[in-house]
Short mmCIF file of C-alpha atoms in Angstrom, two decimals:
data_model
loop_
_atom_site.label_atom_id
_atom_site.label_comp_id
_atom_site.label_asym_id
_atom_site.label_seq_id
_atom_site.Cartn_x
_atom_site.Cartn_y
_atom_site.Cartn_z
CA UNK X 1 42.86 112.43 97.00
CA UNK X 2 43.87 114.54 94.04
CA UNK X 3 47.02 116.42 94.80
CA UNK X 4 46.91 120.21 94.37
CA UNK X 5 50.30 119.98 92.74
CA UNK X 6 48.77 118.12 89.83
CA UNK X 7 45.38 119.71 89.51
CA UNK X 8 45.90 123.12 87.89
CA UNK X 9 45.78 123.06 84.07
CA UNK X 10 48.95 123.83 82.14
CA UNK X 11 48.87 127.37 80.84
CA UNK X 12 51.07 130.33 80.09
CA UNK X 13 49.10 132.19 82.73
CA UNK X 14 49.24 130.77 86.23
CA UNK X 15 46.32 130.95 88.59
CA UNK X 16 46.08 134.24 90.35
CA UNK X 17 46.40 134.18 94.08
CA UNK X 18 43.08 133.46 95.71
CA UNK X 19 41.56 136.34 97.59
CA UNK X 20 40.72 135.74 101.20
CA UNK X 21 36.96 135.73 101.61
CA UNK X 22 37.24 137.50 104.97
CA UNK X 23 37.20 141.04 103.58
CA UNK X 24 34.80 140.26 100.78
CA UNK X 25 32.26 138.71 103.10
CA UNK X 26 32.20 141.69 105.39
CA UNK X 27 31.68 144.05 102.47
CA UNK X 28 29.00 141.83 100.88
CA UNK X 29 30.68 141.76 97.50
CA UNK X 30 31.00 138.93 95.04
CA UNK X 31 34.09 136.76 95.28
CA UNK X 32 35.09 134.64 92.30
CA UNK X 33 37.72 131.97 92.72
CA UNK X 34 37.64 131.02 89.04
CA UNK X 35 40.86 130.96 87.08
CA UNK X 36 41.78 133.97 84.98
CA UNK X 37 43.23 131.81 82.24
CA UNK X 38 43.12 133.63 78.94
CA UNK X 39 41.22 131.94 76.10
CA UNK X 40 44.02 133.09 73.81
CA UNK X 41 46.72 131.41 75.87
CA UNK X 42 46.23 128.04 74.20
CA UNK X 43 45.05 126.68 70.86
CA UNK X 44 43.67 123.31 69.92
CA UNK X 45 45.32 121.06 67.37
CA UNK X 46 43.01 122.53 64.74
CA UNK X 47 44.26 126.01 65.52
CA UNK X 48 41.00 127.39 66.90
CA UNK X 49 40.92 129.39 70.08
CA UNK X 50 40.39 127.34 73.23
CA UNK X 51 38.85 128.85 76.34
CA UNK X 52 40.03 127.62 79.72
CA UNK X 53 36.79 125.79 80.46
CA UNK X 54 37.33 123.50 77.46
CA UNK X 55 40.92 122.72 78.32
CA UNK X 56 41.62 119.01 78.01
CA UNK X 57 38.30 118.13 76.33
CA UNK X 58 37.79 116.35 73.02
CA UNK X 59 38.35 118.73 70.12
CA UNK X 60 40.61 121.00 72.17
CA UNK X 61 43.68 118.78 72.56
CA UNK X 62 47.23 119.61 71.62
CA UNK X 63 49.31 116.94 69.83
CA UNK X 64 51.06 116.17 73.12
CA UNK X 65 47.74 115.70 74.92
CA UNK X 66 46.45 113.50 72.10
CA UNK X 67 49.51 111.28 72.49
CA UNK X 68 48.91 111.04 76.25
CA UNK X 69 45.32 109.98 75.61
CA UNK X 70 46.50 107.18 73.32
CA UNK X 71 48.99 105.91 75.91
CA UNK X 72 46.40 105.88 78.68
CA UNK X 73 43.84 104.17 76.46
CA UNK X 74 46.34 101.39 75.76
CA UNK X 75 47.26 101.05 79.44
CA UNK X 76 43.67 100.85 80.70
CA UNK X 77 42.70 98.30 78.04
CA UNK X 78 45.38 95.97 79.44
CA UNK X 79 44.06 96.17 83.02
CA UNK X 80 41.78 93.61 84.72
CA UNK X 81 38.04 94.27 84.59
CA UNK X 82 37.88 95.54 88.17
CA UNK X 83 40.36 98.29 87.28
CA UNK X 84 38.43 99.21 84.15
CA UNK X 85 35.27 99.50 86.25
CA UNK X 86 37.17 101.87 88.52
CA UNK X 87 37.99 104.11 85.57
CA UNK X 88 34.78 103.93 83.53
CA UNK X 89 32.46 104.77 86.43
CA UNK X 90 29.74 106.42 84.34
CA UNK X 91 29.73 104.00 81.42
CA UNK X 92 26.11 103.11 82.18
CA UNK X 93 25.25 106.80 81.86
CA UNK X 94 26.59 106.88 78.32
CA UNK X 95 29.98 108.47 78.91
CA UNK X 96 32.37 107.68 76.07
CA UNK X 97 35.66 106.00 76.93
CA UNK X 98 37.81 108.85 75.61
CA UNK X 99 35.73 111.47 77.44
CA UNK X 100 36.20 109.46 80.63
CA UNK X 101 39.95 109.03 80.13
CA UNK X 102 40.27 112.76 79.50
CA UNK X 103 38.69 113.46 82.91
CA UNK X 104 41.41 111.39 84.55
CA UNK X 105 44.11 113.02 82.45
CA UNK X 106 42.96 116.56 83.26
CA UNK X 107 43.14 115.68 86.96
CA UNK X 108 46.85 114.90 86.56
CA UNK X 109 47.82 117.48 83.93
CA UNK X 110 48.09 114.78 81.26
CA UNK X 111 50.96 113.04 83.05
CA UNK X 112 50.18 109.44 82.14
CA UNK X 113 52.40 107.91 84.82
CA UNK X 114 50.65 109.93 87.50
CA UNK X 115 47.25 108.87 86.16
CA UNK X 116 48.31 105.21 86.30
CA UNK X 117 49.23 105.66 89.97
CA UNK X 118 45.94 107.45 90.58
CA UNK X 119 43.99 104.54 89.08
CA UNK X 120 45.86 102.10 91.32
CA UNK X 121 45.03 104.16 94.41
CA UNK X 122 41.39 104.57 93.39
CA UNK X 123 41.06 100.83 92.82
CA UNK X 124 42.52 100.10 96.27
CA UNK X 125 40.17 102.59 97.92
CA UNK X 126 37.13 101.09 96.22
CA UNK X 127 38.03 97.65 97.60
CA UNK X 128 37.55 98.87 101.17
CA UNK X 129 34.63 101.26 100.70
CA UNK X 130 31.95 100.82 103.38
CA UNK X 131 28.51 99.48 102.44
CA UNK X 132 25.58 101.89 102.12
CA UNK X 133 24.01 102.73 105.47
CA UNK X 134 20.66 101.14 105.99
CA UNK X 135 19.08 104.13 107.62
CA UNK X 136 16.30 105.00 105.13
CA UNK X 137 17.27 107.71 102.66
CA UNK X 138 14.10 109.65 103.44
CA UNK X 139 15.34 110.22 106.99
CA UNK X 140 18.77 111.42 105.90
CA UNK X 141 17.12 113.73 103.37
CA UNK X 142 15.00 115.40 106.06
CA UNK X 143 18.00 115.95 108.31
CA UNK X 144 20.30 117.10 105.51
CA UNK X 145 18.30 118.71 102.66
CA UNK X 146 20.05 118.21 99.31
CA UNK X 147 18.86 116.99 95.96
CA UNK X 148 19.15 117.20 92.19
CA UNK X 149 16.74 119.51 90.41
CA UNK X 150 16.99 120.61 86.79
CA UNK X 151 19.84 120.99 84.31
CA UNK X 152 22.01 123.90 83.19
CA UNK X 153 21.91 125.38 79.70
CA UNK X 154 24.85 123.10 78.91
CA UNK X 155 22.98 120.04 80.17
CA UNK X 156 24.83 119.54 83.47
CA UNK X 157 22.76 118.24 86.41
CA UNK X 158 22.11 120.79 89.15
CA UNK X 159 22.81 119.68 92.71
CA UNK X 160 21.37 121.82 95.52
CA UNK X 161 22.54 121.53 99.12
CA UNK X 162 21.39 123.53 102.15
CA UNK X 163 23.87 123.11 105.02
CA UNK X 164 22.07 125.83 106.98
CA UNK X 165 19.10 123.48 107.37
CA UNK X 166 21.19 120.47 108.34
CA UNK X 167 20.59 118.96 111.78
CA UNK X 168 24.04 117.63 112.62
CA UNK X 169 22.97 116.21 115.98
CA UNK X 170 19.99 114.51 114.41
CA UNK X 171 22.23 112.89 111.80
CA UNK X 172 24.51 111.65 114.54
CA UNK X 173 21.55 109.80 116.04
CA UNK X 174 21.29 107.53 113.00
CA UNK X 175 24.65 107.65 111.19
CA UNK X 176 28.26 107.20 112.25
CA UNK X 177 31.21 108.22 110.10
CA UNK X 178 31.30 104.90 108.26
CA UNK X 179 27.62 105.33 107.44
CA UNK X 180 28.22 108.86 106.19
CA UNK X 181 30.95 107.67 103.84
CA UNK X 182 28.91 104.68 102.68
CA UNK X 183 26.08 107.09 101.95
CA UNK X 184 28.40 109.21 99.82
CA UNK X 185 29.72 106.26 97.83
CA UNK X 186 26.18 105.13 97.03
CA UNK X 187 25.13 108.64 96.08
CA UNK X 188 27.93 108.90 93.53
CA UNK X 189 27.50 105.38 92.18
CA UNK X 190 23.74 105.56 91.80
CA UNK X 191 22.28 109.04 92.31
CA UNK X 192 24.79 111.01 90.26
CA UNK X 193 24.91 108.32 87.57
CA UNK X 194 21.14 108.49 87.12
CA UNK X 195 21.24 112.28 86.77
CA UNK X 196 24.01 112.08 84.18
CA UNK X 197 21.95 109.58 82.21
CA UNK X 198 19.06 112.06 82.20
CA UNK X 199 21.45 114.71 80.88
CA UNK X 200 22.57 112.41 78.09
CA UNK X 201 18.99 111.56 77.18
CA UNK X 202 17.97 115.24 77.08
CA UNK X 203 21.08 116.43 75.24
CA UNK X 204 22.47 113.85 72.82
CA UNK X 205 25.70 115.84 72.42
CA UNK X 206 26.27 116.02 76.20
CA UNK X 207 29.81 114.90 77.02
CA UNK X 208 30.71 116.99 80.09
CA UNK X 209 30.03 114.50 82.88
CA UNK X 210 30.03 117.01 85.71
CA UNK X 211 27.45 118.96 87.67
CA UNK X 212 26.68 122.47 88.87
CA UNK X 213 26.65 122.55 92.68
CA UNK X 214 24.56 125.20 94.43
CA UNK X 215 25.58 125.41 98.08
CA UNK X 216 22.97 127.57 99.80
CA UNK X 217 24.53 128.68 103.08
CA UNK X 218 21.60 130.78 104.28
CA UNK X 219 20.96 130.11 107.96
CA UNK X 220 24.32 128.44 108.58
CA UNK X 221 25.63 129.14 112.07
CA UNK X 222 28.95 128.67 113.81
CA UNK X 223 27.76 125.63 115.79
CA UNK X 224 27.37 123.71 112.51
CA UNK X 225 30.91 124.57 111.41
CA UNK X 226 32.73 122.13 113.66
CA UNK X 227 35.57 119.62 113.44
CA UNK X 228 33.20 116.78 112.57
CA UNK X 229 31.83 118.67 109.57
CA UNK X 230 35.38 119.49 108.46
CA UNK X 231 36.31 115.81 108.69
CA UNK X 232 33.28 114.79 106.63
CA UNK X 233 33.98 117.39 103.93
CA UNK X 234 37.64 116.40 103.79
CA UNK X 235 36.97 112.66 103.44
CA UNK X 236 34.24 113.11 100.84
CA UNK X 237 36.43 115.47 98.83
CA UNK X 238 39.20 112.88 98.97
CA UNK X 239 36.89 110.22 97.52
CA UNK X 240 35.65 112.51 94.75
CA UNK X 241 39.07 113.80 93.75
CA UNK X 242 40.55 110.32 93.59
CA UNK X 243 37.70 108.17 92.24
CA UNK X 244 35.48 110.67 90.39
CA UNK X 245 37.90 113.26 88.98
CA UNK X 246 36.66 116.38 87.22
CA UNK X 247 32.98 115.85 88.06
CA UNK X 248 32.36 119.36 89.41
CA UNK X 249 31.71 121.82 86.62
CA UNK X 250 31.10 124.80 88.89
CA UNK X 251 30.11 125.50 92.49
CA UNK X 252 28.03 128.52 93.49
CA UNK X 253 28.16 129.46 97.19
CA UNK X 254 25.13 131.56 98.16
CA UNK X 255 24.71 133.77 101.24
CA UNK X 256 27.69 132.67 103.36
CA UNK X 257 27.72 134.00 106.93
CA UNK X 258 30.81 135.95 108.05
CA UNK X 259 31.97 132.99 110.14
CA UNK X 260 32.16 130.85 107.00
CA UNK X 261 35.33 132.65 105.89
CA UNK X 262 37.48 130.87 108.48
CA UNK X 263 35.91 127.49 107.73
CA UNK X 264 36.38 127.97 104.00
CA UNK X 265 40.07 128.71 104.42
CA UNK X 266 40.43 125.36 106.20
CA UNK X 267 38.55 123.53 103.43
CA UNK X 268 40.48 125.28 100.68
CA UNK X 269 43.74 124.01 102.14
CA UNK X 270 43.04 120.43 101.02
CA UNK X 271 41.17 121.21 97.77
CA UNK X 272 43.05 120.97 94.46
CA UNK X 273 43.75 124.37 92.94
CA UNK X 274 41.78 123.45 89.83
CA UNK X 275 38.77 122.70 92.04
CA UNK X 276 39.17 126.01 93.87
CA UNK X 277 39.19 127.79 90.51
CA UNK X 278 35.67 126.47 89.88
CA UNK X 279 34.15 128.03 93.00
CA UNK X 280 32.20 131.30 92.97
CA UNK X 281 31.09 132.85 96.25
CA UNK X 282 28.26 135.39 96.44
CA UNK X 283 27.77 137.13 99.77
CA UNK X 284 25.15 139.26 98.00
CA UNK X 285 22.29 136.82 97.40
CA UNK X 286 20.75 138.91 94.60
CA UNK X 287 23.98 138.76 92.62
CA UNK X 288 24.17 135.04 93.20
CA UNK X 289 20.64 134.51 91.91
CA UNK X 290 21.45 136.61 88.85
CA UNK X 291 24.44 134.37 88.20
CA UNK X 292 22.23 131.27 88.42
CA UNK X 293 19.82 132.77 85.89
CA UNK X 294 22.75 133.18 83.50
CA UNK X 295 23.63 129.51 83.80
CA UNK X 296 20.15 127.97 83.98
CA UNK X 297 17.01 128.49 81.87
CA UNK X 298 13.98 129.67 83.83
CA UNK X 299 12.07 126.41 83.35
CA UNK X 300 15.04 124.44 84.74
CA UNK X 301 15.77 126.77 87.68
CA UNK X 302 14.14 126.06 91.04
CA UNK X 303 11.31 128.41 92.04
CA UNK X 304 13.30 129.04 95.21
CA UNK X 305 15.97 130.74 93.13
CA UNK X 306 13.78 132.69 90.72
CA UNK X 307 12.85 129.99 88.20
CA UNK X 308 9.67 128.04 87.56
CA UNK X 309 10.77 124.45 88.22
CA UNK X 310 8.98 122.75 91.09
CA UNK X 311 10.42 119.89 93.09
CA UNK X 312 8.75 116.55 92.54
CA UNK X 313 7.07 115.14 95.62
CA UNK X 314 5.42 111.81 96.25
CA UNK X 315 2.07 111.71 98.02
CA UNK X 316 2.40 108.01 98.81
CA UNK X 317 4.54 108.50 101.89
CA UNK X 318 5.78 111.37 103.98
CA UNK X 319 8.29 111.29 106.77
CA UNK X 320 8.34 113.53 109.82
CA UNK X 321 11.72 113.67 111.54
CA UNK X 322 12.15 115.48 114.85
CA UNK X 323 14.99 115.44 117.35
CA UNK X 324 13.83 115.12 120.94
CA UNK X 325 15.96 115.82 123.98
CA UNK X 326 14.88 113.81 126.98
CA UNK X 327 12.99 115.81 129.54
CA UNK X 328 12.42 118.69 127.11
CA UNK X 329 9.19 118.75 125.19
CA UNK X 330 7.44 116.25 122.96
CA UNK X 331 6.73 115.50 119.31
CA UNK X 332 3.22 115.66 117.87
CA UNK X 333 2.48 113.68 114.71
CA UNK X 334 -0.71 114.71 112.91
CA UNK X 335 -2.36 112.05 110.76
CA UNK X 336 -5.13 112.89 108.30
CA UNK X 337 -8.09 110.78 107.29
CA UNK X 338 -6.99 107.94 105.05
CA UNK X 339 -3.48 107.93 106.51
CA UNK X 340 -1.68 105.69 108.97
CA UNK X 341 1.39 106.13 111.13
CA UNK X 342 4.41 104.09 112.23
CA UNK X 343 7.04 105.40 114.63
CA UNK X 344 10.71 104.56 115.08
CA UNK X 345 13.30 105.94 117.45
CA UNK X 346 17.01 106.32 116.69
CA UNK X 347 19.79 107.30 119.06
CA UNK X 348 23.53 107.14 119.59
CA UNK X 349 23.49 107.81 123.33
CA UNK X 350 24.13 105.01 125.79
CA UNK X 351 21.64 106.53 128.18
CA UNK X 352 18.26 104.87 128.50
CA UNK X 353 15.12 106.66 127.36
CA UNK X 354 11.55 105.65 128.12
CA UNK X 355 9.05 106.75 125.48
CA UNK X 356 5.28 106.74 125.45
CA UNK X 357 2.94 107.39 122.55
CA UNK X 358 -0.50 108.85 123.20
CA UNK X 359 -3.49 110.07 121.27
CA UNK X 360 -4.24 113.69 122.11
CA UNK X 361 -7.91 113.05 121.31
CA UNK X 362 -8.38 110.23 123.85
CA UNK X 363 -10.04 110.93 127.19
CA UNK X 364 -7.57 110.55 129.99
CA UNK X 365 -4.74 110.67 127.50
CA UNK X 366 -3.69 107.12 128.38
CA UNK X 367 -0.53 105.79 126.67
CA UNK X 368 -1.10 103.55 123.67
CA UNK X 369 2.37 102.11 124.00
CA UNK X 370 5.53 102.37 126.07
CA UNK X 371 9.04 101.66 124.85
CA UNK X 372 12.38 101.60 126.63
CA UNK X 373 15.24 102.50 124.31
CA UNK X 374 18.76 101.47 125.30
CA UNK X 375 21.88 101.61 123.17
CA UNK X 376 24.47 99.13 124.40
CA UNK X 377 27.12 99.84 121.74
CA UNK X 378 30.68 100.84 122.58
CA UNK X 379 31.67 104.48 122.10
CA UNK X 380 34.34 105.19 119.49
CA UNK X 381 37.27 107.58 119.74
CA UNK X 382 34.99 110.56 119.10
CA UNK X 383 32.72 109.63 121.96
CA UNK X 384 30.06 108.62 119.44
CA UNK X 385 28.56 105.17 119.78
CA UNK X 386 30.05 103.11 116.97
CA UNK X 387 27.13 100.71 116.71
CA UNK X 388 23.83 102.57 116.47
CA UNK X 389 21.05 100.31 117.70
CA UNK X 390 17.42 100.93 116.89
CA UNK X 391 14.73 99.94 119.35
CA UNK X 392 11.56 100.99 117.64
CA UNK X 393 7.82 100.95 117.95
CA UNK X 394 6.26 99.63 114.79
CA UNK X 395 2.49 99.82 114.89
CA UNK X 396 0.40 97.81 112.46
CA UNK X 397 -1.03 100.69 110.44
CA UNK X 398 -3.80 98.48 109.04
CA UNK X 399 -5.29 98.14 112.52
CA UNK X 400 -4.01 100.98 114.67
CA UNK X 401 -3.02 104.66 114.63
CA UNK X 402 -5.18 105.52 111.68
CA UNK X 403 -6.07 109.13 111.08
CA UNK X 404 -7.54 111.54 111.54
CA UNK X 405 -5.81 112.19 114.82
CA UNK X 406 -2.73 113.58 116.50
CA UNK X 407 -0.32 111.27 118.28
CA UNK X 408 2.18 112.54 120.81
CA UNK X 409 5.58 110.99 121.55
CA UNK X 410 7.11 111.90 124.91
CA UNK X 411 10.41 110.76 126.37
CA UNK X 412 12.02 110.77 129.77
CA UNK X 413 15.25 109.48 131.21
CA UNK X 414 15.34 105.85 132.30
CA UNK X 415 16.75 104.52 135.53
CA UNK X 416 20.05 106.34 134.96
CA UNK X 417 20.19 109.88 136.32
CA UNK X 418 22.41 110.79 133.37
CA UNK X 419 19.74 110.20 130.71
CA UNK X 420 18.27 113.69 130.65
CA UNK X 421 19.55 116.01 127.96
CA UNK X 422 20.51 113.34 125.42
CA UNK X 423 19.19 113.32 121.87
CA UNK X 424 16.80 110.81 120.35
CA UNK X 425 15.48 110.95 116.81
CA UNK X 426 11.73 110.46 116.45
CA UNK X 427 10.75 109.32 112.95
CA UNK X 428 7.10 109.13 112.00
CA UNK X 429 6.26 107.59 108.62
CA UNK X 430 2.80 108.54 107.41
CA UNK X 431 1.39 106.45 104.59
CA UNK X 432 -1.71 107.00 102.48
CA UNK X 433 -4.04 104.01 102.42
CA UNK X 434 -6.98 102.83 100.34
CA UNK X 435 -9.17 104.20 103.12
CA UNK X 436 -8.63 107.63 101.56
CA UNK X 437 -11.23 106.67 98.96
CA UNK X 438 -14.03 106.20 101.49
CA UNK X 439 -15.20 107.84 104.73
CA UNK X 440 -13.44 106.67 107.84
CA UNK X 441 -13.28 107.52 111.51
CA UNK X 442 -10.38 107.53 113.93
CA UNK X 443 -9.56 104.11 115.30
CA UNK X 444 -8.50 105.74 118.54
CA UNK X 445 -11.52 106.97 120.44
CA UNK X 446 -12.54 107.40 124.09
CA UNK X 447 -14.43 104.12 124.00
CA UNK X 448 -11.83 102.05 122.22
CA UNK X 449 -8.53 100.57 123.24
CA UNK X 450 -6.68 99.82 120.00
CA UNK X 451 -4.41 96.85 119.78
CA UNK X 452 -0.81 97.73 119.11
CA UNK X 453 2.19 95.68 118.19
CA UNK X 454 5.43 96.73 119.81
CA UNK X 455 8.52 95.38 118.13
CA UNK X 456 11.83 95.79 119.91
CA UNK X 457 14.65 94.99 117.55
CA UNK X 458 18.36 95.63 117.80
CA UNK X 459 20.26 96.06 114.59
CA UNK X 460 23.95 96.36 113.88
CA UNK X 461 26.14 99.20 112.76
CA UNK X 462 24.40 102.29 111.43
CA UNK X 463 20.93 100.85 111.80
CA UNK X 464 21.68 98.31 109.13
CA UNK X 465 18.17 97.87 107.82
CA UNK X 466 18.50 97.18 104.12
CA UNK X 467 16.18 99.28 101.96
CA UNK X 468 12.97 97.35 101.76
CA UNK X 469 13.34 95.26 104.92
CA UNK X 470 11.50 97.92 106.90
CA UNK X 471 8.89 98.42 104.20
CA UNK X 472 10.47 101.55 102.77
CA UNK X 473 11.09 102.14 99.08
CA UNK X 474 14.61 102.39 97.76
CA UNK X 475 15.45 106.00 97.02
CA UNK X 476 18.46 107.94 95.93
CA UNK X 477 20.27 109.08 99.00
CA UNK X 478 21.44 112.49 100.00
CA UNK X 479 24.94 112.88 101.31
CA UNK X 480 25.94 114.16 104.68
CA UNK X 481 27.58 117.46 103.57
CA UNK X 482 28.34 116.03 100.19
CA UNK X 483 27.14 115.60 96.64
CA UNK X 484 24.69 113.15 95.12
CA UNK X 485 21.34 113.41 96.87
CA UNK X 486 17.93 112.19 95.91
CA UNK X 487 15.76 114.21 93.59
CA UNK X 488 13.35 116.17 95.70
#
């Protein structure tokens, strides 16, 4: 993780003390944590004025910084290929070698020896990074809405995250901590890289390989601000600061609840001071939206924030994700004409659940299928099952559960009296078929008893179904409280 002692840029003006957000949140004013570095405090080697935001970039280097760049360039060129891959992470996105090296140098105040140690640590961490989780990205995206949409006036990708809409307990049904971290690694390696490549293609002069993060905290409640979330944020920040230095251009925090002040103070404690200086917090949402309009052209700004850019959606497949607590309610999955449905169930609990799926349009409402779901993994130190097993119903959509119709999934506790009250994740994947082009009628009817195929399969850690093995398309993943989601 980048050390705060190294992160602040050298300047004649030190960072001002950061205001506590406690008072500002209660008074609904704007809080800016950006540095007050004076543009006149430093000059580039050419003698032109250098504003703080351009510190350490090409064209704004002092002779001493230019010398440091040459030393690091020589050092990295002598390293094995695996080390060079650690450094030049976004080479495939068109980032120049010097621009990349300058990111690493800025993270360590141009102290070459410290950068060399940082590269060694980053290389070691990459050797033990967990594999991507094999829970489909579409499920994670529903439980934790975050995505890339648009670019700033400077060409930086815009990453939008909505923690207030995150279902933490639902995520725990299909991801453990290793899966969360594997998800984050993949998001940075693939999702963020693809967005940077788009930036380079749209703006040939683009050389600032960083993004604008919009953290929309509307709807966030105290139950979501727990120790597990803090652990996730801390570990993801550690990965980013060490392996992807200087990739956050600016973060805008919108509509934080009063309780967020305490949580933010905890987060700020392990963030580098240079990172903290790039955070702007707007308790007044209108002021925050005005700030976004200053940074982003209308056609690149999401309609949700006052722009005209619409999210891209695919009509080929839609996923319905609902968390069901045994003994409390049911999940209805509506399927239109020309569509078909498959259902899977995820859980972390070791309690047994018995699930039935019915058609609400059938006389007698007889079950179409029954499935007993049992997770026999061993709980970890957090009391969360380390190995998340999936026992799922997979219905042949070419023969059964065709729309139009509504299918109901109900669950009850198994033989154990302790089953009630535990969470199970119901995932319905609805796919458009060629039948959409011609009239069709529901396969499920009072006079028919459709054949169904029930597949009970147990998979290893984090539902390790590789993308594609369950018929899903490979998509860019969204992080669990982190950066690098799929484009929505």
